[in-house]
Coordinates of C-alpha atoms in Angstrom, one line a residue:
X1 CA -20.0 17.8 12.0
X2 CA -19.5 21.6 12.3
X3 CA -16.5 22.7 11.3
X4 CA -16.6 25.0 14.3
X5 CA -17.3 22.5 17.1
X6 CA -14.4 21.3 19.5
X7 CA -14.1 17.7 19.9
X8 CA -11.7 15.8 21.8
X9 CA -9.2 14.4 19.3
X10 CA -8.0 10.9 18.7
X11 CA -5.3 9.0 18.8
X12 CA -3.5 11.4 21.2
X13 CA -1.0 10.4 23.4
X14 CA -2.3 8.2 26.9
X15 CA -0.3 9.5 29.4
X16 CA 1.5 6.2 30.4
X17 CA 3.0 6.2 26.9
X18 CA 3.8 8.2 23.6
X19 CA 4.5 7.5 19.8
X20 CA 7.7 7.6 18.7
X21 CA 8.5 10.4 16.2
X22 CA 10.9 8.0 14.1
X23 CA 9.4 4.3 14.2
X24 CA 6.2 5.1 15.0
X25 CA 5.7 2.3 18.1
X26 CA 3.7 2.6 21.0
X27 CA 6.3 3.3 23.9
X28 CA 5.1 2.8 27.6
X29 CA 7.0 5.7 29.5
X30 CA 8.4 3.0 32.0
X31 CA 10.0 1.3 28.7
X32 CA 11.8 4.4 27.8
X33 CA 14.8 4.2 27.9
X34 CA 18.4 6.0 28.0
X35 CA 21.9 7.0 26.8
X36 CA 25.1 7.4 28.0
X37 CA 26.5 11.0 27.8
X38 CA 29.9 9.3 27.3
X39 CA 33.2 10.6 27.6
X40 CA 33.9 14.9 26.4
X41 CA 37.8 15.6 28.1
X42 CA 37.8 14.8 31.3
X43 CA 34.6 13.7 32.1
X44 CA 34.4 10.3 32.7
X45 CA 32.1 8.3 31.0
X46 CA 31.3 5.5 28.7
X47 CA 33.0 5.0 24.7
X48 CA 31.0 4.7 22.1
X49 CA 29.9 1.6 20.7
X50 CA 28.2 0.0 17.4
X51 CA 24.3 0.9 18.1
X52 CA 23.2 -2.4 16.2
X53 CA 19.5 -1.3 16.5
X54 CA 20.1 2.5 15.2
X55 CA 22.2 1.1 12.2
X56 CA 19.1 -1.1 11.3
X57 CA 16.8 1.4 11.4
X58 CA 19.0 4.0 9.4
X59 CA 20.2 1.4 7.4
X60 CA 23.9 2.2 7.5
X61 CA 26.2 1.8 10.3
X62 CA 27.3 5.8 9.7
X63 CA 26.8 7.8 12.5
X64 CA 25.6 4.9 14.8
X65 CA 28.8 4.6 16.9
X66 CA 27.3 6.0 20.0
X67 CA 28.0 5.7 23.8
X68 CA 25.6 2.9 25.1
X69 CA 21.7 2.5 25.6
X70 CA 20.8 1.1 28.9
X71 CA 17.3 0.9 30.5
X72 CA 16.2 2.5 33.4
X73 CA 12.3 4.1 34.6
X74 CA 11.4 5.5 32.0
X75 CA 9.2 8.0 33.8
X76 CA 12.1 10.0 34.8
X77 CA 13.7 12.5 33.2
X78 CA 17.5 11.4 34.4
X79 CA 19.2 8.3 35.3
X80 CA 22.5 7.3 36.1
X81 CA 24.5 4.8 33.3
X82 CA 25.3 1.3 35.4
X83 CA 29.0 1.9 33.1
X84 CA 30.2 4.9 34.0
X85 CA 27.4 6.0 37.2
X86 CA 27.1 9.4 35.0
X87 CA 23.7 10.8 35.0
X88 CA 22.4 11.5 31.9
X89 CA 18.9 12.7 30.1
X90 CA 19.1 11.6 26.9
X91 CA 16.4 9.5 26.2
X92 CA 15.8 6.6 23.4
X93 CA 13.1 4.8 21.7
X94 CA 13.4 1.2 22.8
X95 CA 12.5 0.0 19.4
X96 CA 14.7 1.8 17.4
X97 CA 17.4 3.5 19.4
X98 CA 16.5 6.9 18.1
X99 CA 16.7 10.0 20.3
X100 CA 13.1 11.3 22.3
X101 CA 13.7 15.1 22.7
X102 CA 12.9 16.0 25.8
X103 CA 10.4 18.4 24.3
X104 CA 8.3 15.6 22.5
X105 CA 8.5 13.5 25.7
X106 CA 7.2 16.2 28.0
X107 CA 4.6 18.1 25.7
X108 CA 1.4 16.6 23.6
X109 CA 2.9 15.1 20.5
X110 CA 0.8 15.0 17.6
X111 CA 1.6 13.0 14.2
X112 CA 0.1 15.0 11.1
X113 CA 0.4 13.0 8.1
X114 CA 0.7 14.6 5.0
X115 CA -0.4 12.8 2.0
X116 CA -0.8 13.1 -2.1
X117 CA -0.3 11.9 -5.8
X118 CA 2.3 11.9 -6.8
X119 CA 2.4 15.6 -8.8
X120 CA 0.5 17.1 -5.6
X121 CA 3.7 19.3 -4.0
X122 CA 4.2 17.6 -0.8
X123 CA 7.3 18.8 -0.3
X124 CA 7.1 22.1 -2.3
X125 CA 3.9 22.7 0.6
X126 CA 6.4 21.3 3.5
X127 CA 9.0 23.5 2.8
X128 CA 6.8 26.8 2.2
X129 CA 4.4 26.1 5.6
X130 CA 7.6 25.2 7.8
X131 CA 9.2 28.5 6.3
X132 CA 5.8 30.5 7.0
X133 CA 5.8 29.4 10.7
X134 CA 9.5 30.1 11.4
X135 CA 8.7 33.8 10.2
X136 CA 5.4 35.2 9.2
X137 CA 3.0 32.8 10.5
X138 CA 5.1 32.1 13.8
X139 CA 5.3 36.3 14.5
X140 CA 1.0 36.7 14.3
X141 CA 0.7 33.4 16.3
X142 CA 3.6 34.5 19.2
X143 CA 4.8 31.4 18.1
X144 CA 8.6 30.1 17.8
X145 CA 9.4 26.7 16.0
X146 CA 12.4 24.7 16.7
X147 CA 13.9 21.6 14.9
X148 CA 13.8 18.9 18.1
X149 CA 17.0 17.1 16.5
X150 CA 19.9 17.4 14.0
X151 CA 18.5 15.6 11.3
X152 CA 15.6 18.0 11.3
X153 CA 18.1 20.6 10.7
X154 CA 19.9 19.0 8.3
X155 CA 17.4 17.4 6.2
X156 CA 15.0 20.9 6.4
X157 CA 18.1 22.9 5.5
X158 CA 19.3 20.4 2.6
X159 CA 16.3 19.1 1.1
X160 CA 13.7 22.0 1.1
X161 CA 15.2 25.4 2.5
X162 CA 18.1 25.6 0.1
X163 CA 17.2 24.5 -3.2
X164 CA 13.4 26.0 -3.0
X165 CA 13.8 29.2 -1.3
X166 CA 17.5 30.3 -1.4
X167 CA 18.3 29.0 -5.2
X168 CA 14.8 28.8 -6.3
X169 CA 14.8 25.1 -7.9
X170 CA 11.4 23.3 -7.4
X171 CA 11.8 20.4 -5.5
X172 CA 11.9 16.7 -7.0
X173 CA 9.1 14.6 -6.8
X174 CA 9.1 12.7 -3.5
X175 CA 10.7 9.2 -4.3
X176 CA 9.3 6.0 -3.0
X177 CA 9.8 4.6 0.7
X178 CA 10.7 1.5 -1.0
X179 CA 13.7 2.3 -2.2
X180 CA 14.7 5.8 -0.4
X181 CA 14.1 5.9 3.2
X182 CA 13.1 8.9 4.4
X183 CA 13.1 10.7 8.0
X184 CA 10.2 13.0 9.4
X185 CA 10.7 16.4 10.5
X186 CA 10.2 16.9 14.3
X187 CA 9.6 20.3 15.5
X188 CA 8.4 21.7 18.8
X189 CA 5.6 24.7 18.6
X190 CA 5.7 26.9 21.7
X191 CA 2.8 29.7 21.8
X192 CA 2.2 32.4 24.1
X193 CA -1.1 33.1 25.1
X194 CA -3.0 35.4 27.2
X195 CA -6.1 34.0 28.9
X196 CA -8.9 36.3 29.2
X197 CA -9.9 38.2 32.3
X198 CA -8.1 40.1 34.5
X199 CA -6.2 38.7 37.3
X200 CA -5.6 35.6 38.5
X201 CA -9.2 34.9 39.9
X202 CA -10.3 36.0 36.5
X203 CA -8.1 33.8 34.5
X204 CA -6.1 36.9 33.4
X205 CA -2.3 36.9 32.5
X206 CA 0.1 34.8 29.9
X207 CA 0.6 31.1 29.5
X208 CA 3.2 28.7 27.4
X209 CA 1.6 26.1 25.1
X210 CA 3.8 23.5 23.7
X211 CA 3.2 20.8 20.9
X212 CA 5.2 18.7 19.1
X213 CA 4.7 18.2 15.7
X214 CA 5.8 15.8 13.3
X215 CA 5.2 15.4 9.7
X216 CA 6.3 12.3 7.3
X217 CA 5.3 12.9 3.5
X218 CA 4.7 10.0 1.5
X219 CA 4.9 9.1 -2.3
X220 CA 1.7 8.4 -4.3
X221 CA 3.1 4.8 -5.2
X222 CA 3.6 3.9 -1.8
X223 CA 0.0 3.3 -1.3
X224 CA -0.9 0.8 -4.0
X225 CA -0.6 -2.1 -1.6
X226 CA -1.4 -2.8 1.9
X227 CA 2.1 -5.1 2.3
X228 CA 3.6 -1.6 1.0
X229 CA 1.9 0.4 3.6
X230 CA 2.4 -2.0 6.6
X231 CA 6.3 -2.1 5.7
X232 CA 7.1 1.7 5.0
X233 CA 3.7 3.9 6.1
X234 CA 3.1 3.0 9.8
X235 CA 3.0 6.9 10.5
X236 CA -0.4 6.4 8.9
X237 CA -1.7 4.2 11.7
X238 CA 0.2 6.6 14.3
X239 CA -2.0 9.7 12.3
X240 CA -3.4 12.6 15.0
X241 CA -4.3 14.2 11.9
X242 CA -4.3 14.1 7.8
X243 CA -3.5 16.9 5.5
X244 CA -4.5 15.5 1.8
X245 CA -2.9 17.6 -0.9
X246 CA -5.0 17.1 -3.8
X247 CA -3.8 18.6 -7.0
X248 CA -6.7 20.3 -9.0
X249 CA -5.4 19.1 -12.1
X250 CA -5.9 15.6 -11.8
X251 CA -9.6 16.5 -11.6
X252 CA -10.9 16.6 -15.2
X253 CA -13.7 19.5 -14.7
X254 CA -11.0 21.6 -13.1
X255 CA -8.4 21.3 -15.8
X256 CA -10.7 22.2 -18.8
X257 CA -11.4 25.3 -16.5
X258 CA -7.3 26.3 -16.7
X259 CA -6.9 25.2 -19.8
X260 CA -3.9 27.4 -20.5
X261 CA -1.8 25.5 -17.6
X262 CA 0.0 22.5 -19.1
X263 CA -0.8 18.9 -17.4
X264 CA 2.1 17.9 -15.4
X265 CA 3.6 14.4 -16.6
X266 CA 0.9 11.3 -16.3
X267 CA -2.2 13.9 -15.3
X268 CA -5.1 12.1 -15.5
X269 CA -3.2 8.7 -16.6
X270 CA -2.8 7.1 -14.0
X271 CA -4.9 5.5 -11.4
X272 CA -2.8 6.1 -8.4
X273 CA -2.8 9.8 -9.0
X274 CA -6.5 9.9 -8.7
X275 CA -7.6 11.9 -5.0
X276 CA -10.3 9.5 -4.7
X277 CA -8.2 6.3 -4.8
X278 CA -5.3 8.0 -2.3
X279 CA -8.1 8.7 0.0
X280 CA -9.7 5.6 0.0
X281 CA -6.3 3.7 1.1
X282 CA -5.1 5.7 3.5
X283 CA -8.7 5.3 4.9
X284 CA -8.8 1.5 4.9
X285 CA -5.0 1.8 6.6
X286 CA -6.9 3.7 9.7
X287 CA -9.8 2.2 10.0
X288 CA -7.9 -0.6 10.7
X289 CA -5.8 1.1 13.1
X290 CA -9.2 2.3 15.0
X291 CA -11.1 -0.7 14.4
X292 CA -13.8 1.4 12.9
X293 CA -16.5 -1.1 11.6
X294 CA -18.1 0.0 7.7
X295 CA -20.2 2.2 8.0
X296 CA -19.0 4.3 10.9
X297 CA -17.0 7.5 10.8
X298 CA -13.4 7.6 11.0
X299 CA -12.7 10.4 14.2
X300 CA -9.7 11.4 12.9
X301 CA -9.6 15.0 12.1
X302 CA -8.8 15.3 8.0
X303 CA -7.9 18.2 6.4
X304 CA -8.1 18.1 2.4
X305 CA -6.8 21.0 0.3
X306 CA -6.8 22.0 -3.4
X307 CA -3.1 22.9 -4.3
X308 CA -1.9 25.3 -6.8
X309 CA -5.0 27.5 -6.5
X310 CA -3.1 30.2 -8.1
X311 CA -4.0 28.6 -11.8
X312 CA -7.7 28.6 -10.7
X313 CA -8.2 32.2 -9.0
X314 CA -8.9 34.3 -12.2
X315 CA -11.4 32.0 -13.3
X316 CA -13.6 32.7 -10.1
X317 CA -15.9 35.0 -9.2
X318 CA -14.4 38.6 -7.3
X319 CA -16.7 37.8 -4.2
X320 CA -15.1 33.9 -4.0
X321 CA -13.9 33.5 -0.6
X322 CA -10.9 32.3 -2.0
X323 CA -10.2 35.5 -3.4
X324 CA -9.6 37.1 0.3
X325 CA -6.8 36.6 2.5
X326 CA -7.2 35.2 5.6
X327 CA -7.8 37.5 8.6
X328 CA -8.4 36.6 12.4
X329 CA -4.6 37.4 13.4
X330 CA -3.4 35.7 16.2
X331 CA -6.8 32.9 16.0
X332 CA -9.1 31.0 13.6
X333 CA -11.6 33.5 12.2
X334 CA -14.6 30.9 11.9
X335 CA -16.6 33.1 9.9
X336 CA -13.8 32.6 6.9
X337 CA -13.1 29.0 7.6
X338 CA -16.8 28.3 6.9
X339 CA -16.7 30.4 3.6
X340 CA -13.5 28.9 2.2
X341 CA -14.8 25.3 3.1
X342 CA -18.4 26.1 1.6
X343 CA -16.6 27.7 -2.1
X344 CA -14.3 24.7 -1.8
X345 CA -17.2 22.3 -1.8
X346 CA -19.0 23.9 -4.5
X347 CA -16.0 23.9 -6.5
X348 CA -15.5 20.4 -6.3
X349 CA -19.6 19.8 -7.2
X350 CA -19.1 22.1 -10.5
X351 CA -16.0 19.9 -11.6
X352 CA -18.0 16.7 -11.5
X353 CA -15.8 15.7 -8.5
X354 CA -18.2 15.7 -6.1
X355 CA -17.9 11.8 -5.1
X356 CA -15.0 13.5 -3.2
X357 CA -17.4 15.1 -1.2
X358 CA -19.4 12.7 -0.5
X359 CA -17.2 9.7 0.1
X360 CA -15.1 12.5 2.9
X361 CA -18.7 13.0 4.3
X362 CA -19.5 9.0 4.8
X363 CA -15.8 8.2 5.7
X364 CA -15.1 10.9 8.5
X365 CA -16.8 12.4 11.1
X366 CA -14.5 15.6 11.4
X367 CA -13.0 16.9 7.5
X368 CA -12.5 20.5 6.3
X369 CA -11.7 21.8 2.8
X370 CA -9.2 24.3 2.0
X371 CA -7.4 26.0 -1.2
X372 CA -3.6 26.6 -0.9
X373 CA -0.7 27.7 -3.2
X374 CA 2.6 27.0 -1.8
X375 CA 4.4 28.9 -4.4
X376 CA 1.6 31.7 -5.3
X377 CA 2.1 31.5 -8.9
X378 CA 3.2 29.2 -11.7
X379 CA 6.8 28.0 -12.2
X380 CA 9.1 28.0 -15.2
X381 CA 11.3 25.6 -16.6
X382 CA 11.8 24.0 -13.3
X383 CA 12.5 27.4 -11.5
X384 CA 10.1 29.3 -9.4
X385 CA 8.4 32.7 -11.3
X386 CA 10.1 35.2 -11.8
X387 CA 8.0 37.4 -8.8
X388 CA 9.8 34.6 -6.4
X389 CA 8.0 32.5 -3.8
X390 CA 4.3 33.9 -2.7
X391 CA 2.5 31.5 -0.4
X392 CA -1.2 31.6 -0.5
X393 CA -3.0 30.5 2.7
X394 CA -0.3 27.8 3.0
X395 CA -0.8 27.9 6.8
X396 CA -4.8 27.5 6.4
X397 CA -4.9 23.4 7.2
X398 CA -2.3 23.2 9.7
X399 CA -4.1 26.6 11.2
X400 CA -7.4 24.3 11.4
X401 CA -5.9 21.4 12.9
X402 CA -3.8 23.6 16.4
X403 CA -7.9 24.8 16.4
X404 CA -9.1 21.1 16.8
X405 CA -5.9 20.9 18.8
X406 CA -6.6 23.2 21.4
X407 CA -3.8 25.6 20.2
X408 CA -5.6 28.3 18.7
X409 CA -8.7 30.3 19.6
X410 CA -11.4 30.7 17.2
X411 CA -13.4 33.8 16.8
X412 CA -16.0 35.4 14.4
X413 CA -14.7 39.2 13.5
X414 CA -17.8 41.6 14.0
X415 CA -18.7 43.2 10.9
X416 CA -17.4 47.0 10.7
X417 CA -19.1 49.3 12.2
X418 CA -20.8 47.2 14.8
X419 CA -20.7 48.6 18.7
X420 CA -18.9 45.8 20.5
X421 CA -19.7 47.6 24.0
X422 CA -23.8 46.6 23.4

């Protein structure tokens, strides 16, 4: 499929229902339900309780003494509490008690998972992309991006803000659902756009887009089994969208290219690390979900990009597409997306990885190919460089998928010099 046509993407919310961020179940709006404001001075109002079904799902009855859950239409955005008669718009999963922003519940949520070996950098590239569209990223887009709840916060803040870009540390290697249960990051992305045309009857003026986003990151190991999966990965079956991180060094043709660059521990060892064999689970895990029969293409838009392309720059030609920045502020320059995906592709043929290729080509009817270097050059002694950290195209993938989203406009710069006017 063209990487530059604009299908309709799966998966996404029916308008009866939505996903929740946390669980990952299929909520019927009507099922929605809510929770007591409870009492603040002298406002009347319910006292908190023991939330048995939030303490299961966090695993700890910390922090799940809340004022009650009681069920109402979940279509609306208030009801009253049958204990106190306060109105209230705080709404819950019915599952698992967690919180539905009012953001998610009123704008198109979409579930990215994000997925890689073990040594790939999923959080390293979490922490660096978030950071790039809170700033950088967010200002060329006229885009803002806000946390949806306080765990967001907390867990951006603790886990990837501060030890990465404040005191520099590289982050640990993600450790396994199976024994550390992990929370995914729920943000709400709010663009501004201005339609084209002038005046109303042309279509002319500004517009608010929301989306909400949420992205889980997952642990090589955690996909060696399919009772593994089912228990701790149901975010894969929930998937809008996949980023695959694929680290270049686990590809023997690349590594004898950057030979200099020392393997990271168990490159090339073992058989979970290996691209293909991640791929190829996470692919059984949603064809499953979408009852795809062998031998049809998953619809699922998949976005599969080479990390630490810093180590590999030098070794390619000037004119390699991976040698530009990007360019089409504010949209998708097409044009570029094409060339990074085509040097990408050739890449992968010239290491004797082409199987990827191919396998992404049968499996999927809707993949793109991307290099990215979270931290834009190569740490020391478990410290970022000493020139700090220098995202490369970082934003590229996640760029790609608001374009298959609907988000983002795609264009195709004229070449310099050209006459626009005809």
């Amino acid at each position: 499929m063209s990487l530059t046509s604009r299908v309709p993407i799966p998966g996404a919310r029916a308008r009866q229902g939505l996903t929740c961020p946390y669980c990952f179940a299929v909520v019927p709006l009507q099922d929605v339900r809510f929770r007591c404001r409870g009492r603040a001075g002298r406002r009347p109002g319910c006292e908190p309780v023991l939330d048995e079904t939030l303490a299961e799902y966090l695993g700890s009855t910390a922090g799940a003494s809340l004022p009650p859950v009681f069920s109402a239409t979940g279509r609306r955005t208030r009801a009253a509490c049958p204990g106190c008669g306060q109105a209230t718009g705080n709404r819950v999963c019915p599952e698992c008690h967690n919180p539905l922003p009012s953001a998610y519940c009123d704008s198109p949520g979409r579930i990215v998972a994000l997925v890689g070996a073990k040594n790939a950098g999923k959080s390293t590239y979490i922490a660096v992309l978030l950071h790039e569209l809170m700033n950088r990223v967010g200002t060329e887009l006229d885009a803002s991006l806000v946390a949806c709840d306080d765990r967001t916060i907390d867990r951006y803040k603790r886990d990837f803000a501060r030890p990465l870009l404040e005191e520099r540390r590289l982050l640990p290697t993600t450790t396994s659902a199976a024994t550390s249960a992990r929370e995914p990051l729920v943000y709400l992305l709010t663009r501004t756009r201005t339609r084209r045309g002038r005046g109303p009857r042309l279509g002319g003026g500004r517009r608010t887009e929301s989306l909400a986003l949420v992205l889980f990151d997952t642990a090589g190991e955690d996909l060696r089994s399919r009772q593994v999966t089912d228990l701790h990965l149901r975010y894969l079956e929930a998937a809008d969208a996949i980023i695959f991180l694929v680290d270049p060094l686990e590809l023997p043709g690349a590594r004898a290219s950057v030979a200099a660059v020392p393997p990271g521990p168990g490159t090339g060892d073992d058989p979970d690390s290996e691209p293909i064999n991640i791929i190829a689970r996470v692919t059984d895990a949603l064809r499953a979900r979408h009852g795809t029969p062998p031998g049809r293409r998953l619809p699922v838009p998949v976005a599969v990009a080479l990390t630490k392309i810093d180590a590999l720059r030098p070794g390619l030609l000037r004119q390699s597409a991976l040698h530009r920045t990007r360019g089409g502020e504010g949209a998708l320059d097409l044009d570029d997306r094409e060339a990074v995906d085509a040097q990408v592709r050739a890449l992968l043929h010239e290491w004797h990885a082409g199987q990827l290729d191919v396998y992404l080509d049968q499996q999927y009817a809707d993949y793109a190919l991307f290099g990215v270097s979270a931290l834009g050059g190569m740490p020391e002694d478990g410290r970022v460089g000493p020139g700090g950290v220098r995202p490369y195209r970082a934003e590229d993938p996640l760029l790609w998928l608001l374009y298959r989203f609907g988000m983002l406009d795609g264009v195709r710069p004229q070449p310099a010099g050209l006459d626009s006017g005809g």
